[in-house]
């Protein structure tokens, strides 16, 4: 049912786990955090997350902006209230300078 929302190419900078978390939290209302390690992963200091999305770099802000628009897209599609907040406003303001 949600595969098109997960595979939506308009949000290419967003990771699969982020999209799943948004859907689980907003649409399914079945999201919670547990204090347990369920998996381990290798973090590569030269991988995409470390090089392409350096904190506060242009791509970091662009991905953050895309995340806000993904949440708005999901909210509209499933008739859920989404309020614009200060983070959204600041992110849009910063991204507008990089365009």
PDB file of N, CA and C in Angstrom, residues 11 14 18-19 21-23 25-27 63-78 80-83 85 87-88:
ATOM      1  N   UNK A  11      12.065  12.607  -3.903  1.00  0.00           N
ATOM      2  CA  UNK A  11      12.769  12.769  -2.634  1.00  0.00           C
ATOM      3  C   UNK A  11      14.022  11.892  -2.626  1.00  0.00           C
ATOM      4  N   UNK A  14      16.589  11.332   0.416  1.00  0.00           N
ATOM      5  CA  UNK A  14      16.142  10.742   1.677  1.00  0.00           C
ATOM      6  C   UNK A  14      16.415   9.247   1.714  1.00  0.00           C
ATOM      7  N   UNK A  18      14.449   6.680   6.802  1.00  0.00           N
ATOM      8  CA  UNK A  18      13.726   7.910   7.128  1.00  0.00           C
ATOM      9  C   UNK A  18      12.296   7.837   6.598  1.00  0.00           C
ATOM     10  N   UNK A  19      12.149   7.400   5.352  1.00  0.00           N
ATOM     11  CA  UNK A  19      10.817   7.311   4.752  1.00  0.00           C
ATOM     12  C   UNK A  19       9.931   6.341   5.534  1.00  0.00           C
ATOM     13  N   UNK A  21      10.256   5.520   8.683  1.00  0.00           N
ATOM     14  CA  UNK A  21       9.963   6.119   9.994  1.00  0.00           C
ATOM     15  C   UNK A  21       8.844   7.152   9.891  1.00  0.00           C
ATOM     16  N   UNK A  22       8.856   7.963   8.841  1.00  0.00           N
ATOM     17  CA  UNK A  22       7.793   8.961   8.646  1.00  0.00           C
ATOM     18  C   UNK A  22       6.450   8.269   8.485  1.00  0.00           C
ATOM     19  N   UNK A  23       6.402   7.248   7.644  1.00  0.00           N
ATOM     20  CA  UNK A  23       5.145   6.521   7.433  1.00  0.00           C
ATOM     21  C   UNK A  23       4.677   5.832   8.708  1.00  0.00           C
ATOM     22  N   UNK A  25       5.366   6.596  11.797  1.00  0.00           N
ATOM     23  CA  UNK A  25       5.007   7.559  12.830  1.00  0.00           C
ATOM     24  C   UNK A  25       3.730   8.328  12.507  1.00  0.00           C
ATOM     25  N   UNK A  26       3.561   8.741  11.269  1.00  0.00           N
ATOM     26  CA  UNK A  26       2.431   9.616  10.938  1.00  0.00           C
ATOM     27  C   UNK A  26       1.211   8.879  10.419  1.00  0.00           C
ATOM     28  N   UNK A  27       1.399   7.953   9.518  1.00  0.00           N
ATOM     29  CA  UNK A  27       0.261   7.269   8.893  1.00  0.00           C
ATOM     30  C   UNK A  27      -0.200   6.092   9.752  1.00  0.00           C
ATOM     31  N   UNK A  63      18.970  18.140   1.870  1.00  0.00           N
ATOM     32  CA  UNK A  63      18.313  16.900   2.306  1.00  0.00           C
ATOM     33  C   UNK A  63      17.319  17.191   3.424  1.00  0.00           C
ATOM     34  N   UNK A  64      17.683  18.092   4.328  1.00  0.00           N
ATOM     35  CA  UNK A  64      16.788  18.479   5.410  1.00  0.00           C
ATOM     36  C   UNK A  64      15.519  19.128   4.832  1.00  0.00           C
ATOM     37  N   UNK A  65      15.706  19.965   3.820  1.00  0.00           N
ATOM     38  CA  UNK A  65      14.585  20.611   3.151  1.00  0.00           C
ATOM     39  C   UNK A  65      13.682  19.559   2.499  1.00  0.00           C
ATOM     40  N   UNK A  66      14.303  18.592   1.838  1.00  0.00           N
ATOM     41  CA  UNK A  66      13.541  17.525   1.200  1.00  0.00           C
ATOM     42  C   UNK A  66      12.758  16.714   2.241  1.00  0.00           C
ATOM     43  N   UNK A  67      13.340  16.537   3.404  1.00  0.00           N
ATOM     44  CA  UNK A  67      12.658  15.804   4.478  1.00  0.00           C
ATOM     45  C   UNK A  67      11.387  16.538   4.906  1.00  0.00           C
ATOM     46  N   UNK A  68      11.473  17.853   5.030  1.00  0.00           N
ATOM     47  CA  UNK A  68      10.281  18.633   5.374  1.00  0.00           C
ATOM     48  C   UNK A  68       9.205  18.484   4.306  1.00  0.00           C
ATOM     49  N   UNK A  69       9.603  18.534   3.038  1.00  0.00           N
ATOM     50  CA  UNK A  69       8.628  18.418   1.965  1.00  0.00           C
ATOM     51  C   UNK A  69       8.072  17.004   1.850  1.00  0.00           C
ATOM     52  N   UNK A  70       8.866  16.004   2.196  1.00  0.00           N
ATOM     53  CA  UNK A  70       8.360  14.630   2.211  1.00  0.00           C
ATOM     54  C   UNK A  70       7.292  14.485   3.296  1.00  0.00           C
ATOM     55  N   UNK A  71       7.563  15.052   4.460  1.00  0.00           N
ATOM     56  CA  UNK A  71       6.579  14.973   5.546  1.00  0.00           C
ATOM     57  C   UNK A  71       5.296  15.720   5.172  1.00  0.00           C
ATOM     58  N   UNK A  72       5.440  16.850   4.486  1.00  0.00           N
ATOM     59  CA  UNK A  72       4.255  17.587   4.021  1.00  0.00           C
ATOM     60  C   UNK A  72       3.490  16.778   2.972  1.00  0.00           C
ATOM     61  N   UNK A  73       4.216  16.149   2.070  1.00  0.00           N
ATOM     62  CA  UNK A  73       3.601  15.308   1.041  1.00  0.00           C
ATOM     63  C   UNK A  73       2.780  14.175   1.680  1.00  0.00           C
ATOM     64  N   UNK A  74       3.379  13.495   2.635  1.00  0.00           N
ATOM     65  CA  UNK A  74       2.690  12.393   3.325  1.00  0.00           C
ATOM     66  C   UNK A  74       1.477  12.920   4.081  1.00  0.00           C
ATOM     67  N   UNK A  75       1.635  14.032   4.767  1.00  0.00           N
ATOM     68  CA  UNK A  75       0.527  14.612   5.534  1.00  0.00           C
ATOM     69  C   UNK A  75      -0.648  14.956   4.631  1.00  0.00           C
ATOM     70  N   UNK A  76      -0.369  15.575   3.501  1.00  0.00           N
ATOM     71  CA  UNK A  76      -1.450  15.933   2.571  1.00  0.00           C
ATOM     72  C   UNK A  76      -2.123  14.697   1.985  1.00  0.00           C
ATOM     73  N   UNK A  77      -1.303  13.735   1.596  1.00  0.00           N
ATOM     74  CA  UNK A  77      -1.844  12.527   0.957  1.00  0.00           C
ATOM     75  C   UNK A  77      -2.773  11.755   1.889  1.00  0.00           C
ATOM     76  N   UNK A  78      -2.414  11.706   3.170  1.00  0.00           N
ATOM     77  CA  UNK A  78      -3.188  10.913   4.128  1.00  0.00           C
ATOM     78  C   UNK A  78      -4.031  11.784   5.057  1.00  0.00           C
ATOM     79  N   UNK A  80      -3.409  14.324   7.099  1.00  0.00           N
ATOM     80  CA  UNK A  80      -2.856  14.471   8.451  1.00  0.00           C
ATOM     81  C   UNK A  80      -2.391  15.911   8.601  1.00  0.00           C
ATOM     82  N   UNK A  81      -2.587  16.476   9.769  1.00  0.00           N
ATOM     83  CA  UNK A  81      -2.167  17.854  10.007  1.00  0.00           C
ATOM     84  C   UNK A  81      -0.652  17.944  10.058  1.00  0.00           C
ATOM     85  N   UNK A  82      -0.114  18.873   9.291  1.00  0.00           N
ATOM     86  CA  UNK A  82       1.325  19.152   9.313  1.00  0.00           C
ATOM     87  C   UNK A  82       1.482  20.647   9.494  1.00  0.00           C
ATOM     88  N   UNK A  83       2.115  21.037  10.568  1.00  0.00           N
ATOM     89  CA  UNK A  83       2.313  22.456  10.846  1.00  0.00           C
ATOM     90  C   UNK A  83       3.725  22.871  10.485  1.00  0.00           C
ATOM     91  N   UNK A  85       6.972  24.705  11.063  1.00  0.00           N
ATOM     92  CA  UNK A  85       7.613  25.108  12.301  1.00  0.00           C
ATOM     93  C   UNK A  85       8.860  25.944  12.020  1.00  0.00           C
ATOM     94  N   UNK A  87      11.993  25.249  12.368  1.00  0.00           N
ATOM     95  CA  UNK A  87      13.018  24.491  11.651  1.00  0.00           C
ATOM     96  C   UNK A  87      12.755  24.529  10.143  1.00  0.00           C
ATOM     97  N   UNK A  88      11.512  24.352   9.754  1.00  0.00           N
ATOM     98  CA  UNK A  88      11.142  24.416   8.336  1.00  0.00           C
ATOM     99  C   UNK A  88      11.477  25.792   7.762  1.00  0.00           C
TER     100      UNK A  88
END
